[in-house]
Coordinates of C-alpha atoms in Angstrom, one line a residue:
M1 CA 98.5 86.1 71.7
H2 CA 98.2 83.2 74.0
L3 CA 99.5 82.9 77.5
V4 CA 100.3 79.2 78.0
I5 CA 100.7 78.9 81.7
T6 CA 99.6 76.8 84.7
F7 CA 96.3 77.5 86.4
G8 CA 97.2 81.0 87.5
N9 CA 94.9 81.2 90.4
L10 CA 93.2 84.6 91.1
C11 CA 94.7 86.1 94.2
E12 CA 92.8 87.8 96.9
S13 CA 91.9 90.9 94.7
G14 CA 90.9 88.9 91.7
I15 CA 94.1 89.6 89.8
S16 CA 96.0 86.8 88.0
Y17 CA 99.3 86.9 86.3
A18 CA 97.6 85.6 83.1
N19 CA 95.6 88.8 82.7
N20 CA 98.4 91.0 84.0
G21 CA 100.8 89.4 81.5
A22 CA 98.4 89.9 78.6
S23 CA 98.0 93.6 79.5
S24 CA 101.8 94.1 79.9
L25 CA 102.6 92.4 76.6
L26 CA 99.9 94.5 74.8
A27 CA 101.2 97.7 76.4
T28 CA 104.8 96.9 75.2
A29 CA 103.5 96.1 71.8
L30 CA 101.7 99.4 71.5
K31 CA 104.6 101.4 72.9
N32 CA 106.9 99.9 70.3
D33 CA 104.4 99.9 67.4
Y34 CA 104.3 96.1 67.2
E35 CA 101.2 94.5 65.8
F36 CA 100.3 91.7 68.1
N37 CA 97.2 89.8 67.3
V38 CA 95.6 89.8 70.7
R39 CA 92.6 87.5 70.4
D40 CA 92.4 85.8 73.8
V41 CA 94.3 84.7 76.9
C42 CA 94.7 81.0 77.0
N43 CA 95.0 80.1 80.6
A44 CA 95.8 76.5 79.7
G45 CA 96.7 74.7 82.9
T46 CA 94.7 73.0 85.5
N47 CA 95.1 72.6 89.3
S48 CA 98.1 70.5 90.3
E49 CA 99.1 69.9 86.7
Q50 CA 102.6 68.7 86.0
I51 CA 104.8 68.9 82.9
D52 CA 103.7 65.5 81.7
A53 CA 100.0 66.2 82.1
L54 CA 100.3 69.3 80.0
L55 CA 102.3 67.4 77.5
N56 CA 99.5 64.8 77.2
R57 CA 96.9 67.4 76.6
Q58 CA 99.1 69.2 74.1
L59 CA 97.0 72.3 74.6
C60 CA 94.8 71.5 71.6
D61 CA 91.6 71.7 73.6
T62 CA 92.1 75.3 74.6
W63 CA 93.6 77.1 71.6
S64 CA 91.6 79.1 69.0
S65 CA 90.8 77.1 65.9
T66 CA 92.2 79.4 63.3
G67 CA 95.1 81.8 62.7
L68 CA 98.6 82.1 63.9
D69 CA 99.4 83.1 67.4
D70 CA 101.9 85.9 68.0
V71 CA 103.2 85.3 71.5
L72 CA 103.4 82.2 73.7
T73 CA 104.4 82.1 77.4
L74 CA 105.1 79.0 79.5
L75 CA 105.5 78.8 83.2
I76 CA 105.4 75.2 84.5
G77 CA 107.2 73.0 86.9
T78 CA 105.8 74.1 90.2
N79 CA 103.7 71.0 90.7
D80 CA 106.5 68.7 89.7
I81 CA 108.6 70.2 92.4
I82 CA 106.1 70.1 95.3
Q83 CA 105.1 66.6 94.3
N84 CA 108.8 65.5 93.9
N85 CA 108.0 64.1 90.4
D86 CA 111.0 62.8 88.4
L87 CA 113.0 65.9 89.1
A88 CA 116.2 64.4 87.7
N89 CA 114.5 64.5 84.2
A90 CA 112.4 67.7 84.7
N91 CA 114.4 69.8 82.3
S92 CA 114.4 67.2 79.6
R93 CA 110.7 66.8 80.0
L94 CA 110.3 70.5 79.8
E95 CA 112.2 70.5 76.5
N96 CA 110.1 67.7 75.1
L97 CA 106.9 69.6 76.1
I98 CA 108.0 72.7 74.3
R99 CA 108.9 70.8 71.1
T100 CA 105.5 69.1 71.3
I101 CA 103.7 72.4 71.6
Y102 CA 105.2 73.6 68.4
Q103 CA 105.1 70.3 66.5
N104 CA 101.5 69.3 67.4
N105 CA 100.1 72.8 66.7
E106 CA 101.7 73.6 63.3
S107 CA 98.5 75.1 62.0
K108 CA 98.6 77.8 64.8
V109 CA 102.3 78.3 65.5
S110 CA 105.6 78.0 63.7
K111 CA 109.2 77.8 64.8
S112 CA 109.4 81.5 64.4
T113 CA 106.6 82.1 66.9
P114 CA 108.2 83.5 70.0
M115 CA 107.8 81.6 73.3
F116 CA 108.9 83.0 76.6
V117 CA 109.8 80.2 79.1
A118 CA 109.8 81.3 82.7
S119 CA 111.7 80.1 85.8
I120 CA 109.4 79.3 88.7
P121 CA 109.3 81.1 92.1
D122 CA 110.6 79.8 95.3
F123 CA 108.2 78.5 97.9
N124 CA 107.4 79.8 101.4
Y125 CA 106.4 76.7 103.4
T126 CA 107.3 77.9 106.8
A127 CA 104.7 80.7 106.6
S128 CA 102.0 78.5 105.0
W129 CA 102.5 75.1 106.5
S130 CA 98.9 74.0 106.1
Q131 CA 97.9 75.8 102.9
M132 CA 99.9 74.1 100.2
P133 CA 97.8 73.2 97.1
G134 CA 97.2 69.5 96.8
W135 CA 98.8 68.7 100.2
G136 CA 96.0 69.4 102.6
E137 CA 96.6 69.8 106.3
W138 CA 100.0 68.8 107.5
T139 CA 99.7 65.8 109.9
S140 CA 103.4 65.0 109.9
S141 CA 106.7 66.5 108.9
S142 CA 107.0 64.3 105.9
K143 CA 105.3 64.7 102.5
H144 CA 106.2 63.5 99.0
G145 CA 109.6 62.4 100.2
F146 CA 110.5 65.7 101.9
T147 CA 111.3 65.2 105.6
G148 CA 112.4 67.3 108.6
T149 CA 111.3 70.6 110.2
K150 CA 109.3 73.2 108.3
Q151 CA 112.4 75.1 107.5
E152 CA 114.3 72.0 106.5
I153 CA 111.5 71.0 104.1
E154 CA 111.3 74.5 102.6
D155 CA 115.1 74.5 102.1
Q156 CA 114.9 71.0 100.4
I157 CA 112.1 72.1 98.1
N158 CA 113.8 75.4 97.1
A159 CA 117.0 73.6 96.4
K160 CA 115.1 71.6 93.8
V161 CA 113.5 74.8 92.5
K162 CA 117.0 76.2 92.0
A163 CA 118.3 73.1 90.2
Y164 CA 115.3 73.1 87.8
N165 CA 115.5 76.9 87.1
D166 CA 119.3 76.6 86.5
G167 CA 118.7 74.0 83.8
I168 CA 116.1 76.1 81.9
P169 CA 118.7 78.2 80.0
D170 CA 120.3 75.0 78.7
V171 CA 116.9 73.9 77.4
I172 CA 116.5 77.3 75.7
N173 CA 119.9 77.1 74.0
A174 CA 119.2 73.5 72.7
L175 CA 115.9 74.7 71.2
K176 CA 117.5 77.8 69.7
D177 CA 120.1 75.6 68.1
D178 CA 117.2 73.8 66.4
G179 CA 115.7 77.0 65.1
Y180 CA 113.0 77.6 67.7
N181 CA 112.3 81.2 68.7
V182 CA 112.4 80.7 72.5
Y183 CA 113.5 83.0 75.3
F184 CA 114.2 82.5 79.0
V185 CA 112.4 84.8 81.5
D186 CA 113.6 84.8 85.1
V187 CA 110.4 85.1 87.0
N188 CA 112.1 83.7 90.1
S189 CA 114.2 86.8 90.4
V190 CA 111.2 89.2 90.6
V191 CA 108.9 87.1 93.0
N192 CA 109.9 87.4 96.7
K193 CA 108.7 84.3 98.6
N194 CA 108.2 86.3 101.7
T195 CA 106.1 89.2 100.3
D196 CA 104.8 88.1 96.8
L197 CA 102.9 84.9 97.6
Y198 CA 99.4 84.7 99.1
D199 CA 99.6 81.0 100.1
G200 CA 103.3 80.2 100.0
C201 CA 102.9 79.1 96.3
H202 CA 100.6 81.3 94.2
P203 CA 101.4 85.0 93.6
N204 CA 99.4 87.7 95.4
V205 CA 98.8 91.2 93.9
S206 CA 102.4 92.3 94.0
G207 CA 103.6 88.9 92.8
S208 CA 101.2 88.9 89.8
T209 CA 102.2 92.5 89.0
N210 CA 105.9 91.7 89.1
I211 CA 105.4 88.7 86.8

């Protein structure tokens, strides 16, 4: 089993959604008598990585060298949103990334290997104005093309989060039509931006547990 996700920073108690996710999947497997091959957790992202950067790496540098993985999870798009990167094409870029993961790693995965593709959480910028990853201290009310008051910028960003998340099911359906065993997981619905984020972006203990 590999968890293919973005960096998955440890929160204040040393818990990450990568490790929590592996534990949850394994518990489900045991409960239902599934035989998942749980070899390692592949926390394959890097700080501030966008969809295209993960596409370029193709994950080949982090996966185990032999065998077929049983479960893949993908949560990406957060950094594209906060850096306002080609959001009009974000969902098509996500689809291309998923196809590339399968096609460029045929020795390790097949079309039948399940991948769970997650929506991304909303942001809480009004509570964490100076703590956003990659943004540094706020010296003005404008960053990456977002302008206005704290609340106005938060609303603009979360509107783009919604647009991106709303497009993921269409990506999943297109991939399913081509025979890929992919599923949509609505992480956004279980992460409360007011209570489940420790810096306005990354999940805290409750956020990681919910994911």
